[in-house]
Amino acid sequence: MIIHHPLLGPRDAAEFVYLGDAALIDRPDWQAENAAEAFHAYGYLRDNPAGVHQELWYHEQGDRSWLVVTRNTVNHEISRVELARDVARARGRGR
Amino acid sequence: MAEYTLQAEPPLAGTKMEIAGVRLWAPADLALVSLALPLGREDAADRAIKSAYGVDLPEIGRSVLAEDDTRLIRLAPDLAFALFTHATPDAGRVVAQRLNDALYTTDQTDVWVALALSGPDARRALERICPIDLHPQVFGLGHAARTVMEHLGVLILRTGEDDYLLLSASSSAKSFLHAVEVSLHNIA
């Protein structure tokens, strides 16, 4: 499988480490009323879609960047690769 | 009490051979210092590089040779390496002073090891163990990439038409040399 890194171009999937659902970017507010429930969901509950899935990949044997890869779990087609940093900023993170 | 004199011994010191018409050697006295661009102060860092080395920090995946033969290698938006010949163990301090501390510097000289390959068939040997495309039209002069060869993390640089410099972890230096040597024997 080839992952088209947004900065480095096509790279072999062997250079990457898979972490999981990109929803991990959205860490719940620990001071919220429902923090315990929110963290339970954050830590343990995952969708397992047959189809398009956004996931976090780490370019460990490369530039050490975190990527958000949009991949179809049925046919492994990768439709989008973004820097996790850009995704987090687009969701309103400061840094 | 006995008097001891300690001598620095780089892991692949003295390596020099020719296989399949390709010269393979470990360049002596190479120093490597990482340069991290501070968040929010990237412009000041760029200016410090320009005034210290007389060249702009290159694009990601590219390297540039400064006037004093220091090679600046850009690896990521906020990370570059300075590679230069420097025999004494103070490379980190020298670079930090030169850049006026406008970038975070870390001396990486002792944790990396370098191998140089030169010869028309160097690419034939490398493409057997390197997953990235090394075709001259894709991997041009001065291009740099961090990748893996035989499970070992390697930073590969194209320093000339048929010249490559490979950098890998000094802790696995001998396995790294073995991987490159075997690949050269396989094209012989």
Coordinates of C-alpha atoms in Angstrom, one line a residue:
Chain A
M1 CA 0.0 0.0 0.0
I2 CA 1.3 3.4 -0.9
I3 CA 0.4 6.5 1.2
H4 CA 0.8 9.8 -0.6
H5 CA 2.3 12.0 2.1
P6 CA 1.2 15.6 1.5
L7 CA 4.8 16.9 1.9
L8 CA 7.0 14.0 0.9
G9 CA 5.1 12.3 -2.0
P10 CA 4.4 8.6 -2.3
R11 CA 5.7 6.4 0.5
D12 CA 5.5 2.7 1.3
A13 CA 3.0 1.9 4.1
A14 CA 5.9 0.0 5.8
E15 CA 7.4 3.4 6.8
F16 CA 4.2 4.1 8.8
V17 CA 2.7 3.0 12.0
Y18 CA -1.1 2.8 12.3
L19 CA -2.7 4.2 15.4
G20 CA -6.5 4.1 14.8
D21 CA -9.6 6.2 14.4
A22 CA -8.9 9.9 13.8
A23 CA -11.6 10.7 16.3
L24 CA -8.7 10.4 18.8
I25 CA -7.9 14.0 17.8
D26 CA -11.0 15.2 19.6
R27 CA -10.1 14.7 23.2
P28 CA -13.1 15.5 25.5
D29 CA -13.1 18.4 27.9
W30 CA -12.0 16.9 31.3
Q31 CA -14.0 19.6 33.1
A32 CA -17.3 18.9 31.5
E33 CA -20.3 17.6 33.5
N34 CA -20.3 14.3 31.5
A35 CA -16.5 14.0 31.4
A36 CA -16.4 10.4 32.7
E37 CA -18.9 9.2 30.1
A38 CA -17.1 11.2 27.4
F39 CA -13.7 9.7 28.2
H40 CA -15.2 6.2 28.3
A41 CA -16.5 6.7 24.8
Y42 CA -13.2 8.4 23.8
G43 CA -11.1 5.5 25.2
Y44 CA -13.2 2.5 24.4
L45 CA -16.0 3.0 21.9
R46 CA -15.1 2.9 18.2
D47 CA -17.2 2.8 15.0
N48 CA -16.1 0.0 12.8
P49 CA -17.4 1.1 9.4
A50 CA -17.3 -1.0 6.2
G51 CA -16.4 1.9 4.0
V52 CA -14.8 5.3 4.3
H53 CA -12.8 5.7 7.5
Q54 CA -10.5 8.5 8.8
E55 CA -7.5 7.2 10.7
L56 CA -4.3 8.3 12.2
W57 CA -1.0 7.1 10.8
Y58 CA 2.5 8.0 12.1
H59 CA 5.4 8.4 9.7
E60 CA 7.9 6.8 12.1
Q61 CA 10.5 5.7 9.5
G62 CA 10.3 9.1 7.8
D63 CA 9.7 12.6 8.9
R64 CA 7.9 11.6 12.1
S65 CA 4.7 13.4 11.1
W66 CA 1.2 12.4 12.1
L67 CA -1.2 12.0 9.2
V68 CA -5.0 11.7 8.9
V69 CA -5.6 9.2 6.2
T70 CA -9.0 8.8 4.7
R71 CA -9.2 5.1 3.6
N72 CA -12.0 2.9 2.4
T73 CA -11.9 -0.2 4.6
V74 CA -13.6 -2.3 2.0
N75 CA -11.2 -1.8 -0.9
H76 CA -8.3 0.0 0.9
E77 CA -8.5 2.9 -1.5
I78 CA -7.0 6.0 0.0
S79 CA -8.9 9.1 -1.0
R80 CA -7.2 11.7 1.1
V81 CA -4.1 12.3 3.2
E82 CA -3.6 15.3 5.4
L83 CA -1.2 16.4 8.1
A84 CA -2.9 15.8 11.5
R85 CA -1.7 19.2 12.5
D86 CA -3.7 20.8 9.8
V87 CA -6.8 18.8 10.6
A88 CA -6.5 19.7 14.3
R89 CA -6.1 23.4 13.4
A90 CA -9.0 23.3 11.0
R91 CA -11.1 22.0 14.0
G92 CA -10.1 25.0 16.0
R93 CA -6.9 24.0 17.8
G94 CA -4.5 26.8 18.5
R95 CA -1.2 25.0 17.8
Chain B
M1 CA 48.4 4.8 38.4
A2 CA 48.5 4.0 34.7
E3 CA 48.0 6.8 32.3
Y4 CA 45.2 6.3 29.8
T5 CA 44.6 8.0 26.6
L6 CA 41.2 7.6 25.0
Q7 CA 40.6 7.9 21.3
A8 CA 37.3 8.5 19.5
E9 CA 36.6 5.6 17.1
P10 CA 33.6 6.1 14.8
P11 CA 31.8 2.8 14.2
L12 CA 32.7 2.4 10.5
A13 CA 36.0 4.3 10.6
G14 CA 38.3 3.1 7.8
T15 CA 35.6 1.5 5.7
K16 CA 36.7 1.7 2.1
M17 CA 36.1 -0.7 -0.7
E18 CA 35.0 -1.1 -4.3
I19 CA 32.4 -3.6 -5.4
A20 CA 30.8 -3.9 -8.8
G21 CA 32.6 -0.7 -9.9
V22 CA 31.0 1.2 -7.1
R23 CA 33.2 2.9 -4.5
L24 CA 31.8 2.5 -0.9
W25 CA 33.4 4.3 2.0
A26 CA 32.7 6.0 5.4
P27 CA 33.5 9.7 5.2
A28 CA 35.7 10.8 8.1
D29 CA 35.0 13.6 10.5
L30 CA 31.4 14.2 9.5
A31 CA 29.4 16.2 12.0
L32 CA 25.6 16.3 12.1
V33 CA 23.6 18.9 14.0
S34 CA 19.8 19.0 13.9
L35 CA 18.1 22.4 13.6
A36 CA 14.5 22.8 14.9
L37 CA 12.6 25.9 13.9
P38 CA 10.9 27.4 17.0
L39 CA 7.1 27.6 16.7
G40 CA 6.1 31.2 15.9
R41 CA 9.6 32.3 15.3
E42 CA 10.2 30.6 11.9
D43 CA 10.9 33.9 10.1
A44 CA 13.7 34.8 12.6
A45 CA 15.1 31.2 12.1
D46 CA 15.1 31.6 8.3
R47 CA 17.0 34.9 8.6
A48 CA 19.5 33.4 11.0
I49 CA 20.2 30.5 8.5
K50 CA 20.6 33.0 5.7
S51 CA 23.0 35.2 7.5
A52 CA 25.1 32.3 8.9
Y53 CA 25.3 30.2 5.8
G54 CA 24.5 32.6 2.9
V55 CA 21.8 30.4 1.6
D56 CA 18.1 29.9 2.2
L57 CA 16.8 26.9 4.1
P58 CA 15.8 24.6 1.3
E59 CA 12.3 23.1 0.6
I60 CA 11.3 19.9 2.4
G61 CA 13.1 16.9 0.8
R62 CA 15.9 19.0 -0.6
S63 CA 19.4 20.0 0.5
V64 CA 21.7 22.8 -0.3
L65 CA 25.4 23.3 -0.1
A66 CA 26.4 26.5 1.7
E67 CA 29.5 28.5 0.8
D68 CA 31.5 26.8 3.5
D69 CA 30.5 23.3 2.2
T70 CA 28.0 22.7 5.0
R71 CA 25.0 20.8 3.6
L72 CA 21.7 22.0 4.9
I73 CA 19.1 19.3 4.7
R74 CA 15.4 20.1 5.2
L75 CA 13.4 17.1 6.5
A76 CA 10.1 18.5 7.8
P77 CA 8.4 21.9 8.1
D78 CA 10.2 22.6 11.4
L79 CA 13.3 20.4 11.1
A80 CA 16.6 20.5 9.2
F81 CA 20.0 19.0 9.6
A82 CA 23.4 20.7 9.1
L83 CA 26.0 18.2 7.8
F84 CA 29.7 19.3 7.6
T85 CA 33.2 18.2 8.1
H86 CA 34.4 19.0 11.6
A87 CA 36.9 16.9 13.5
T88 CA 36.5 18.1 17.1
P89 CA 33.5 17.1 19.3
D90 CA 32.0 20.5 19.6
A91 CA 29.9 20.7 16.4
G92 CA 26.6 21.5 18.3
R93 CA 28.0 24.5 20.1
V94 CA 29.7 25.8 16.9
V95 CA 26.4 25.7 15.0
A96 CA 24.3 27.1 17.9
Q97 CA 26.7 30.1 18.2
R98 CA 26.8 30.6 14.5
L99 CA 23.0 30.8 14.4
N100 CA 22.8 33.0 17.4
D101 CA 20.5 30.5 19.1
A102 CA 17.7 31.4 16.7
L103 CA 17.0 27.7 16.2
Y104 CA 17.1 24.8 18.7
T105 CA 20.2 22.7 17.9
T106 CA 21.1 19.2 18.9
D107 CA 24.4 17.6 18.2
Q108 CA 23.7 14.3 16.5
T109 CA 27.2 13.5 15.3
D110 CA 27.7 10.4 17.5
V111 CA 24.3 8.8 16.9
W112 CA 24.5 8.7 13.1
V113 CA 26.9 7.0 10.8
A114 CA 27.5 7.8 7.2
L115 CA 28.3 5.8 4.1
A116 CA 29.1 7.3 0.7
L117 CA 28.5 5.5 -2.6
S118 CA 29.9 6.6 -5.9
G119 CA 29.7 5.0 -9.3
P120 CA 27.4 4.6 -12.3
D121 CA 25.8 1.5 -10.8
A122 CA 25.3 2.9 -7.3
R123 CA 21.6 3.4 -8.0
R124 CA 21.2 -0.2 -9.2
A125 CA 22.4 -1.4 -5.8
L126 CA 20.4 1.1 -3.8
E127 CA 17.1 0.5 -5.6
R128 CA 17.1 -3.1 -4.4
I129 CA 16.9 -2.0 -0.7
C130 CA 15.4 1.5 -0.9
P131 CA 11.6 1.7 -1.1
I132 CA 11.6 5.3 -2.6
D133 CA 11.9 6.0 -6.3
L134 CA 15.5 6.9 -7.0
H135 CA 15.1 7.5 -10.7
P136 CA 17.2 10.6 -11.6
Q137 CA 14.1 12.4 -12.8
V138 CA 12.4 11.9 -9.5
F139 CA 15.2 11.9 -7.0
G140 CA 17.3 14.8 -8.4
L141 CA 20.6 16.3 -7.3
G142 CA 20.5 17.5 -3.7
H143 CA 17.3 15.6 -3.0
A144 CA 17.0 14.1 0.5
A145 CA 14.7 11.5 2.0
R146 CA 14.3 9.7 5.2
T147 CA 13.2 6.2 4.6
V148 CA 14.0 2.6 5.5
M149 CA 16.5 0.1 4.0
E150 CA 16.5 -3.5 5.3
H151 CA 14.4 -2.4 8.3
L152 CA 17.0 0.3 9.2
G153 CA 16.0 3.9 9.2
V154 CA 18.2 5.7 6.6
L155 CA 18.5 9.3 5.4
I156 CA 19.5 9.2 1.8
L157 CA 21.0 12.1 -0.1
R158 CA 21.9 12.4 -3.7
T159 CA 25.1 14.4 -3.7
G160 CA 26.1 14.1 -7.3
E161 CA 25.1 12.5 -10.7
D162 CA 26.1 9.0 -9.4
D163 CA 26.9 9.9 -5.8
Y164 CA 24.8 9.1 -2.8
L165 CA 25.3 9.7 0.9
L166 CA 23.5 7.4 3.4
L167 CA 23.1 8.2 7.1
S168 CA 21.8 5.7 9.6
A169 CA 21.9 5.0 13.3
S170 CA 25.4 4.3 14.7
S171 CA 24.0 1.6 17.0
S172 CA 23.3 -0.6 14.0
A173 CA 26.2 0.6 11.9
K174 CA 27.6 -2.9 11.0
S175 CA 24.2 -4.2 9.9
F176 CA 23.8 -1.1 7.8
L177 CA 27.1 -1.6 6.2
H178 CA 26.3 -5.3 5.6
A179 CA 23.0 -4.4 3.9
V180 CA 24.7 -2.0 1.5
E181 CA 27.6 -4.3 0.9
V182 CA 25.3 -7.3 0.1
S183 CA 23.3 -5.2 -2.3
L184 CA 26.5 -4.2 -4.1
H185 CA 27.6 -7.9 -4.3
N186 CA 24.1 -8.7 -5.7
I187 CA 24.6 -6.5 -8.8
A188 CA 28.2 -7.6 -9.3

